[in-house]
Coordinates of C-alpha atoms and ligand atoms in Angstrom, one line a residue:
M701 CA 21.2 -5.0 -11.5
A702 CA 18.3 -5.6 -9.2
N703 CA 14.5 -5.6 -9.6
V704 CA 12.9 -5.1 -6.2
I705 CA 9.4 -5.2 -4.8
V706 CA 8.5 -3.1 -1.8
I707 CA 5.3 -4.1 0.0
G708 CA 3.4 -3.2 3.1
A709 CA 3.5 -6.1 5.6
Q710 CA 0.5 -5.0 7.7
W711 CA -2.7 -3.1 6.9
G712 CA -1.2 -0.3 4.8
D713 CA 0.3 3.0 5.9
E714 CA 3.5 1.3 7.0
G715 CA 5.6 4.2 5.8
K716 CA 6.4 2.6 2.4
G717 CA 6.6 6.2 0.9
K718 CA 9.8 6.9 2.9
I719 CA 11.4 3.6 2.1
T720 CA 10.6 3.7 -1.6
D721 CA 11.9 7.3 -1.7
L722 CA 15.2 6.0 -0.2
L723 CA 15.4 3.2 -2.6
S724 CA 14.3 5.3 -5.6
R725 CA 17.7 7.0 -5.5
S726 CA 19.3 3.9 -6.9
A727 CA 16.3 2.9 -9.1
D728 CA 16.1 3.8 -12.8
V729 CA 12.4 3.0 -13.0
V730 CA 9.6 3.0 -10.3
V731 CA 6.4 1.1 -11.0
R732 CA 3.1 1.2 -9.2
Y733 CA 1.3 -2.1 -9.8
Q734 CA -2.2 -2.0 -8.1
G735 CA -4.7 0.2 -6.3
G736 CA -5.9 3.6 -7.2
V737 CA -6.5 6.9 -5.5
N738 CA -7.3 5.1 -2.3
A739 CA -3.5 5.3 -1.7
G740 CA -1.7 8.4 -0.8
H741 CA 1.6 9.7 0.3
T742 CA 2.6 13.1 1.5
I743 CA 5.7 14.7 0.0
V744 CA 7.5 17.9 0.8
V745 CA 9.1 19.8 -2.1
K746 CA 10.7 23.2 -1.7
G747 CA 9.0 23.6 1.7
Q748 CA 5.6 22.9 0.2
T749 CA 3.6 19.8 1.3
F750 CA 1.3 18.0 -1.0
K751 CA -0.3 14.7 -1.6
L752 CA 0.2 12.2 -4.4
H753 CA -2.3 9.4 -4.9
L754 CA -1.2 7.8 -8.1
I755 CA 2.1 9.1 -9.3
P756 CA 5.0 7.4 -7.7
S757 CA 7.2 9.7 -5.5
G758 CA 10.1 8.7 -7.8
I759 CA 8.9 11.5 -10.0
L760 CA 11.0 13.9 -7.8
Y761 CA 14.2 12.4 -9.2
P762 CA 14.6 13.9 -12.6
D763 CA 16.2 10.8 -14.3
T764 CA 13.8 8.2 -12.8
E765 CA 11.1 6.9 -15.0
C766 CA 7.7 6.4 -13.2
I767 CA 5.1 3.9 -14.5
I768 CA 1.5 3.5 -13.5
G769 CA 1.0 -0.2 -14.3
S770 CA -1.9 -2.1 -15.8
G771 CA -3.0 -3.5 -12.4
T772 CA -3.9 0.0 -11.2
V773 CA -7.2 1.8 -11.5
I774 CA -6.9 5.4 -12.6
D775 CA -9.2 8.3 -11.7
P776 CA -8.2 10.8 -14.5
K777 CA -9.4 13.8 -12.7
V778 CA -7.2 13.1 -9.6
L779 CA -4.3 12.2 -11.8
I780 CA -4.6 15.5 -13.8
A781 CA -4.7 17.4 -10.5
E782 CA -1.5 15.7 -9.4
L783 CA 0.1 16.6 -12.8
D784 CA -0.9 20.2 -12.3
Q785 CA 0.5 20.4 -8.8
L786 CA 3.9 19.0 -10.1
D787 CA 3.8 21.5 -13.0
Q788 CA 3.3 24.4 -10.6
L789 CA 6.3 23.3 -8.6
G790 CA 8.4 23.0 -11.7
I791 CA 8.8 19.3 -11.5
S792 CA 8.9 17.6 -14.9
T793 CA 6.5 14.8 -15.6
D794 CA 8.1 13.9 -18.9
N795 CA 9.3 10.6 -17.4
L796 CA 5.8 9.5 -16.4
Y797 CA 4.1 6.6 -18.3
I798 CA 0.6 5.2 -17.9
S799 CA -0.3 1.7 -18.9
E800 CA -2.9 1.5 -21.7
T801 CA -4.5 -1.5 -20.0
A802 CA -5.1 0.1 -16.6
H803 CA -8.8 0.6 -15.8
V804 CA -10.5 4.0 -15.4
T805 CA -12.4 5.0 -12.4
M806 CA -15.6 6.7 -13.6
P807 CA -18.0 9.0 -11.7
Y808 CA -20.5 6.2 -11.3
H809 CA -17.9 4.1 -9.5
R810 CA -17.4 6.7 -6.8
I811 CA -21.1 7.2 -6.4
I812 CA -21.8 3.5 -6.1
D813 CA -18.9 2.9 -3.7
Q814 CA -20.3 5.5 -1.3
A815 CA -24.0 4.5 -1.8
A816 CA -23.2 0.8 -1.2
E817 CA -21.3 1.6 2.0
G818 CA -24.3 3.6 3.2
Q819 CA -26.5 0.6 2.7
R820 CA -24.3 -2.0 4.3
G821 CA -25.0 -0.9 7.8
D822 CA -23.1 -3.2 10.2
R823 CA -21.5 -5.0 7.3
K824 CA -19.8 -1.8 6.0
I825 CA -16.1 -2.1 5.0
G826 CA -15.1 1.4 5.7
T827 CA -13.8 2.0 2.2
T828 CA -12.1 5.3 1.2
G829 CA -15.2 6.0 -1.0
R830 CA -13.0 6.6 -4.0
G831 CA -14.7 4.1 -6.3
I832 CA -12.0 1.5 -6.1
G833 CA -14.2 -1.6 -5.5
P834 CA -16.7 -0.8 -8.2
T835 CA -13.9 -0.1 -10.7
Y836 CA -12.3 -3.5 -10.1
A837 CA -15.8 -5.1 -10.1
D838 CA -16.4 -3.8 -13.6
K839 CA -12.9 -5.0 -14.6
S840 CA -13.9 -8.6 -13.5
E841 CA -17.3 -8.2 -15.0
R842 CA -15.7 -7.2 -18.2
T843 CA -17.6 -3.9 -18.5
G844 CA -14.7 -1.7 -17.4
I845 CA -13.3 1.2 -19.4
R846 CA -9.5 0.9 -19.9
I847 CA -7.1 3.8 -20.7
L848 CA -6.9 2.6 -24.3
D849 CA -10.7 2.9 -24.5
L850 CA -10.4 6.4 -23.2
M851 CA -8.0 7.2 -26.0
D852 CA -10.4 6.0 -28.7
T853 CA -12.9 8.9 -29.1
E854 CA -15.6 7.2 -31.2
G855 CA -15.3 3.8 -29.3
L856 CA -15.6 5.6 -26.0
R857 CA -18.7 7.5 -27.0
E858 CA -20.4 4.2 -27.9
Q859 CA -19.1 2.3 -24.9
L860 CA -20.0 5.0 -22.4
E861 CA -23.5 5.6 -23.8
W862 CA -24.4 2.0 -23.1
T863 CA -22.5 1.8 -19.8
I864 CA -23.9 5.0 -18.3
N865 CA -27.5 4.0 -19.2
Y866 CA -26.9 0.7 -17.4
K867 CA -25.3 2.4 -14.4
N868 CA -28.1 4.9 -14.3
A869 CA -30.6 2.1 -13.8
I870 CA -28.6 1.0 -10.8
L871 CA -28.3 4.5 -9.4
E872 CA -32.0 5.2 -9.7
K873 CA -33.6 1.8 -8.9
L874 CA -31.2 0.4 -6.3
Y875 CA -30.0 3.6 -4.6
N876 CA -32.7 6.1 -5.4
L877 CA -30.1 8.5 -6.7
P878 CA -30.3 10.9 -9.7
P879 CA -29.0 9.6 -13.0
L880 CA -25.8 10.9 -14.7
N881 CA -26.0 12.8 -18.0
P882 CA -24.2 10.5 -20.5
Q883 CA -23.2 13.4 -22.8
E884 CA -21.7 15.5 -20.0
V885 CA -19.6 12.5 -18.7
I886 CA -18.5 11.6 -22.2
E887 CA -17.3 15.2 -22.9
E888 CA -15.6 15.5 -19.6
Y889 CA -13.7 12.2 -20.1
L890 CA -12.7 13.0 -23.7
G891 CA -11.1 16.2 -22.3
Y892 CA -9.2 14.1 -19.8
A893 CA -8.1 11.7 -22.6
E894 CA -6.4 14.6 -24.5
R895 CA -4.5 15.7 -21.4
L896 CA -3.3 12.2 -20.6
R897 CA -2.6 10.9 -24.2
Q898 CA 1.1 11.8 -24.2
Y899 CA 1.8 9.5 -21.2
V900 CA 0.1 6.3 -22.5
V901 CA 2.2 3.3 -23.4
D902 CA 2.4 -0.4 -23.5
A903 CA 3.8 -0.5 -19.9
S904 CA 4.6 -4.3 -19.9
L905 CA 6.8 -3.8 -23.0
K906 CA 8.4 -0.7 -21.5
I907 CA 9.3 -2.4 -18.2
Y908 CA 10.5 -5.6 -19.9
D909 CA 12.7 -3.4 -22.2
G910 CA 14.2 -1.9 -19.0
I911 CA 14.9 -5.3 -17.5
Q912 CA 16.6 -6.4 -20.7
R913 CA 18.8 -3.3 -20.5
R914 CA 19.7 -4.2 -16.9
R915 CA 18.1 -1.1 -15.5
N916 CA 17.1 -1.2 -11.7
I917 CA 13.3 -1.5 -11.4
L918 CA 11.5 -0.7 -8.1
F919 CA 7.9 -2.1 -7.8
E920 CA 6.0 -0.1 -5.3
G921 CA 3.0 -1.7 -3.6
A922 CA 0.1 0.4 -2.3
Q923 CA -1.9 -0.6 0.8
G924 CA -0.7 -3.8 2.6
T925 CA -0.7 -7.6 2.8
L926 CA -3.7 -7.8 5.1
L927 CA -5.8 -5.6 2.7
D928 CA -5.1 -8.0 -0.2
L929 CA -8.3 -9.2 -1.9
D930 CA -7.2 -12.8 -1.9
H931 CA -5.0 -13.1 1.1
G932 CA -6.1 -10.3 3.5
T933 CA -8.9 -10.1 6.1
Y934 CA -11.7 -10.6 3.6
P935 CA -14.2 -8.9 3.2
F936 CA -12.4 -6.1 5.0
V937 CA -9.9 -5.6 2.3
T938 CA -9.3 -3.5 -0.8
S939 CA -10.1 -4.9 -4.3
S940 CA -6.6 -5.4 -5.6
N941 CA -3.5 -7.5 -4.8
P942 CA -1.0 -5.5 -2.8
V943 CA 1.1 -8.6 -2.1
A944 CA 4.4 -9.2 -4.0
G945 CA 2.7 -11.6 -6.4
G946 CA 0.5 -8.7 -7.5
A947 CA 3.6 -6.9 -9.0
C948 CA 3.9 -9.6 -11.7
V949 CA 0.2 -9.7 -12.6
G950 CA -0.2 -5.9 -12.3
T951 CA 2.7 -5.1 -14.6
G952 CA 2.7 -8.1 -17.1
L953 CA 6.0 -9.6 -16.0
G954 CA 7.0 -13.1 -15.1
P955 CA 8.2 -13.9 -11.5
T956 CA 11.7 -14.8 -12.7
T957 CA 12.4 -11.1 -13.4
I958 CA 12.2 -10.3 -9.7
D959 CA 15.3 -10.3 -7.5
R960 CA 14.2 -9.2 -4.1
V961 CA 11.1 -8.5 -2.0
I962 CA 11.3 -6.0 0.9
G963 CA 8.5 -5.7 3.5
V964 CA 7.8 -2.5 5.4
A965 CA 6.2 -2.8 8.8
K966 CA 5.7 -0.2 11.6
A967 CA 7.2 -1.0 15.0
Y968 CA 3.5 -1.2 16.1
T969 CA 0.3 -1.7 14.0
T970 CA -2.4 0.5 12.6
R971 CA -5.5 -0.1 10.6
V972 CA -8.1 2.2 8.9
G973 CA -11.6 1.1 8.2
E974 CA -13.6 -1.8 9.7
G975 CA -12.5 -5.3 10.4
P976 CA -10.9 -7.4 13.2
F977 CA -7.6 -6.1 14.7
P978 CA -6.5 -8.4 17.6
T979 CA -3.8 -6.1 19.1
E980 CA -5.9 -2.9 18.9
L981 CA -5.4 -0.6 21.9
D982 CA -8.5 1.4 22.9
G983 CA -7.1 3.3 25.8
E984 CA -4.4 5.8 26.7
I985 CA -1.5 3.9 24.9
G986 CA -3.5 3.7 21.7
E987 CA -4.2 7.4 21.8
L988 CA -0.5 8.1 22.5
L989 CA 0.6 6.0 19.4
C990 CA -2.0 7.8 17.3
A991 CA -0.9 11.3 18.5
K992 CA 2.8 10.7 18.4
G993 CA 2.7 8.7 15.1
A994 CA 0.3 11.3 13.5
E995 CA -1.9 8.4 12.6
F996 CA -4.4 10.1 10.3
G997 CA -5.1 8.9 6.7
T998 CA -3.5 10.8 3.8
T999 CA -6.5 10.2 1.6
T1000 CA -9.4 10.5 3.9
G1001 CA -8.0 12.2 7.0
R1002 CA -9.6 9.4 9.1
K1003 CA -8.0 8.5 12.4
R1004 CA -6.1 5.2 12.2
R1005 CA -6.8 2.5 14.8
C1006 CA -3.5 1.7 16.7
G1007 CA -2.2 -1.4 18.5
W1008 CA 0.9 -3.4 19.4
F1009 CA 3.1 -5.1 16.8
D1010 CA 1.5 -8.4 15.7
G1011 CA 4.1 -11.1 15.0
V1012 CA 1.4 -13.5 13.7
I1013 CA 0.4 -11.3 10.8
G1014 CA 4.1 -10.4 10.4
R1015 CA 5.0 -14.1 9.8
Y1016 CA 2.1 -14.4 7.5
A1017 CA 3.4 -11.4 5.5
V1018 CA 6.8 -13.1 5.3
R1019 CA 5.1 -16.2 3.9
I1020 CA 2.6 -14.6 1.5
N1021 CA 5.1 -12.2 0.0
G1022 CA 8.3 -14.3 0.2
L1023 CA 10.0 -11.4 2.1
D1024 CA 13.7 -11.3 1.9
C1025 CA 14.2 -8.6 4.5
L1026 CA 12.3 -5.9 6.5
A1027 CA 12.2 -2.2 7.0
I1028 CA 10.9 -1.3 10.5
T1029 CA 9.4 2.2 10.6
K1030 CA 8.4 4.7 13.3
L1031 CA 10.4 3.0 16.1
D1032 CA 10.7 6.5 17.7
V1033 CA 6.9 6.5 18.3
L1034 CA 7.5 3.9 21.1
D1035 CA 10.2 6.1 22.8
E1036 CA 8.2 7.2 25.8
L1037 CA 6.6 3.9 26.7
E1038 CA 7.3 2.1 30.0
E1039 CA 6.5 -1.3 28.6
I1040 CA 6.1 -2.6 25.0
N1041 CA 4.1 -5.6 24.0
V1042 CA 4.5 -7.9 21.0
C1043 CA 1.9 -10.4 20.0
V1044 CA 3.6 -13.8 19.5
A1045 CA 0.5 -16.0 19.0
Y1046 CA -3.3 -15.9 19.4
E1047 CA -5.6 -17.7 21.6
I1048 CA -8.8 -18.8 19.8
D1049 CA -11.6 -20.5 21.7
G1050 CA -9.1 -21.6 24.4
E1051 CA -6.5 -22.9 22.0
R1052 CA -3.1 -21.4 21.1
C1053 CA -2.8 -20.5 17.4
E1054 CA 0.5 -19.7 15.8
H1055 CA -0.8 -18.9 12.3
F1056 CA -3.1 -16.3 10.8
P1057 CA -6.6 -17.8 10.5
T1058 CA -8.0 -17.4 7.0
S1059 CA -11.6 -17.0 8.3
S1060 CA -12.4 -13.5 9.3
R1061 CA -14.9 -14.8 11.8
R1062 CA -12.2 -16.9 13.5
F1063 CA -9.8 -14.0 13.3
S1064 CA -12.3 -11.8 15.1
R1065 CA -12.2 -14.2 18.0
C1066 CA -8.4 -14.2 18.3
R1067 CA -7.0 -12.9 21.6
P1068 CA -3.4 -11.8 21.5
I1069 CA -0.7 -13.6 23.6
Y1070 CA 1.9 -11.0 24.4
K1071 CA 5.6 -11.0 25.2
S1072 CA 6.5 -7.8 27.1
F1073 CA 9.6 -5.7 26.7
P1074 CA 10.8 -2.9 28.9
G1075 CA 10.7 0.5 27.1
W1076 CA 13.9 2.5 26.5
K1077 CA 12.3 5.9 27.6
V1078 CA 14.8 8.0 25.7
S1079 CA 14.5 9.7 22.3
T1080 CA 15.8 7.6 19.4
T1081 CA 15.1 10.3 16.8
N1082 CA 18.8 11.3 16.6
C1083 CA 20.2 7.7 16.5
R1084 CA 22.1 7.1 13.3
S1085 CA 23.7 3.7 13.9
W1086 CA 22.9 0.4 15.7
Q1087 CA 25.3 1.4 18.4
D1088 CA 23.4 4.7 19.0
L1089 CA 20.2 2.8 19.8
P1090 CA 19.5 2.0 23.5
K1091 CA 20.0 -1.6 24.5
Q1092 CA 16.2 -2.1 25.0
A1093 CA 15.5 -0.9 21.5
Q1094 CA 18.2 -3.2 20.1
D1095 CA 16.6 -6.2 22.0
Y1096 CA 13.2 -5.2 20.7
L1097 CA 14.4 -5.1 17.1
K1098 CA 16.3 -8.4 17.5
Y1099 CA 13.2 -10.1 18.8
L1100 CA 11.1 -8.8 15.9
A1101 CA 13.6 -10.2 13.4
E1102 CA 13.5 -13.5 15.2
L1103 CA 9.8 -13.6 15.3
M1104 CA 9.4 -12.7 11.7
T1105 CA 12.3 -14.9 10.6
V1106 CA 13.8 -12.3 8.3
P1107 CA 16.7 -9.8 8.8
I1108 CA 15.9 -6.2 9.4
A1109 CA 17.7 -4.1 6.9
I1110 CA 16.4 -0.6 7.6
V1111 CA 15.1 1.1 10.8
S1112 CA 13.3 4.4 10.4
L1113 CA 13.1 6.9 13.3
G1114 CA 11.4 9.9 11.8
A1115 CA 10.0 11.3 8.6
S1116 CA 13.2 12.9 7.2
R1117 CA 15.6 11.0 5.0
D1118 CA 18.5 11.1 7.5
Q1119 CA 16.4 9.6 10.4
T1120 CA 17.3 6.2 9.1
I1121 CA 19.6 3.4 10.2
I1122 CA 20.8 1.0 7.5
L1123 CA 21.7 -2.3 9.2
E1124 CA 22.1 -4.3 6.0
D1125 CA 22.2 -3.5 2.4
P1126 CA 18.4 -3.9 1.6
I1127 CA 19.1 -4.9 -2.0
H1128 CA 22.2 -7.1 -1.8
G1129 CA 22.5 -7.9 2.0
P1130 CA 21.5 -11.2 3.7
K1131 CA 18.1 -12.7 2.8
R1132 CA 15.4 -14.5 4.7
A1133 CA 17.2 -17.1 6.8
L1134 CA 16.2 -20.7 6.3
L1135 CA 16.2 -23.0 9.2
H1136 CA 19.3 -25.1 10.0
A1137 CA 18.9 -28.8 9.3
D1138 CA 18.1 -29.3 13.0
G1139 CA 15.2 -26.8 12.8
T1140 CA 16.9 -24.0 14.7
P1141 CA 16.8 -20.6 13.0
A1142 CA 19.9 -19.2 11.4
S1143 CA 21.2 -15.9 12.8
L1144 CA 19.3 -12.9 11.6
L1145 CA 20.9 -9.7 12.6
S1146 CA 24.6 -9.6 11.9
V1147 CA 25.1 -6.5 14.0
Ligands
IMP1939 P1 -11.1 0.8 -0.6 O1 -9.7 0.4 -1.1 O2 -11.3 2.2 -0.7 O3 -12.1 -0.1 -1.3 O4 -11.2 0.4 0.9 C1 -11.1 -0.9 1.4 C2 -10.4 -1.0 2.7 O5 -9.0 -0.7 2.5 C3 -10.8 0.0 3.8 O6 -10.6 -0.6 5.1 C4 -9.8 1.1 3.6 O7 -9.6 1.9 4.8 C5 -8.5 0.3 3.3 N1 -7.6 1.1 2.6 C6 -7.6 1.4 1.3 N2 -6.5 2.1 0.9 C7 -5.7 2.2 2.0 C8 -4.5 2.8 2.2 O8 -3.8 3.4 1.3 N3 -4.0 2.7 3.5 C9 -4.7 2.0 4.5 N4 -5.9 1.5 4.3 C10 -6.4 1.6 3.1

C-alpha cells in the first residue's frame, strides 16, 4: 500500500500528466487537491485528442476512482463540458467524485480576473484569466460559494442575490463594466447543480476510507512549486498551494497518511506568464526548445518561455516538498544541442548565492552561474534503458541527481507511454539520500 503525491518541481507544465498516467495504473484512487481550470492536460483516446482541466486523467482507467478535492476551485460549466466529452467517447464517469467543500468559480470571478489584469499594467501577473485568483480570494474573504451551497436551491438563491449585487457594484464602479443579471446567473447555476449532484461527496471521508482499506491513493498536484501562493515567486504565482503540503490541506488528510512524494521536472525549464526567470533563453536555443518541446499552454495556447535547467530552484523544490525522487521529462528535447548548461548557483549583486531568494525583487537580480555539458547529438527517443542512453546524457542525468540531492526514478523521452525509462521503482525504490556523517552525499543513481 502506498499513498503518493506527484508534484511539479518547476513553474508547472513539467509533464506531470504523463507521469501520473503511468502511476495511475497501480493507483486505486487519483485525487486532485488544488487549482482549477487554469490547469490542463491533453489526452488522446481512440485517436481523438482532447483537453481535461479538472477531471484527473485516471478517469481513463475503468476501475480507478477520481476525486476532485476540497482545495480545488470548480468552474461547473467547464466541468460539465469535460463530462460531456467523456460521455461522447463512451468513457464512464461513474467513478468521479467531487468534494462538497470545493469552491465554485462564478462568472464574476472570470470577469474580475480579466479586468484586474487589464488594469495592472506593468504589474500584471499574466494569469490564465479563468477566475482562479478571485475565486480563492472569496474563499479567504468568506464570501465564496461552495459545491454544497450550489446543491442547496433555496440557500443558493439567497446567497447569490446578495453576492451578485455586491459584485455588480465592483464591476460597474471599479471596472466600468455592465452588471450581471442575478436571476439569469442563479438559474444557470441551479441547472449545473442538477447535472453535478450525483458526483458530490464528503471527499475527505471517502479518501480516508480508502486509506483505511489500504487502497493506493495518488495525489495529483496541478501547476508547480514556484507557482505556489506561499512558497513560489510571489506575486507571480497562482492562488493555491501546488506543493506537497497542499495535498493534505486540499483533501482533509493528515501528513502521516502520505508515504512518498515524487517531483516532476523537465530536463530544461519553462514558465508561462510574467515574473523573473533567471535561466531564460531569448535567442535561437530558446526558440529551438520551444519548437521541439511544443511549448504552448494547454489552457491558453500561450507560448511558454524556455530556459536551461535551474538547479537552485530544483534544490528548493526538494526542500519545500520533501521530495523522495524525481521524474525527469522531455530529455529528448535536448538531443540536437551542441552544449547544454545547468544553473548551479546565482550571482546576486556580485555575490554567489546557493539558495532560492524569497524576495522576488532579489530573484529578478539573480544571474545564473552555469556548468556546461557537451550535448549527445543523437536521438534518444527510442532509448528504453539506461544502457541505451548516450554517455553524455547519462552524465547529464547523474549530475542533475547530484545537484538536486535526490535519485532520478523515471526519465521520459517523448509523449507516448513506452518512451520512458524506469531507473528505480518510483514508489518503493531508494529515497532522498541524506548526507553521510562527514557531510558527503550518499550515492544517488544506483545504475
Ligand atoms: P492563475 O492561476 O490563472 O491565476 O495564473 C497565475 C500564474 O500561474 C500565471 O503566471 C499563469 O501563467 C500561471 N499558471 C496557472 N496555471 C498554470 C499551469 O497549469 N501551468 C503553468 N502555469 C500556470
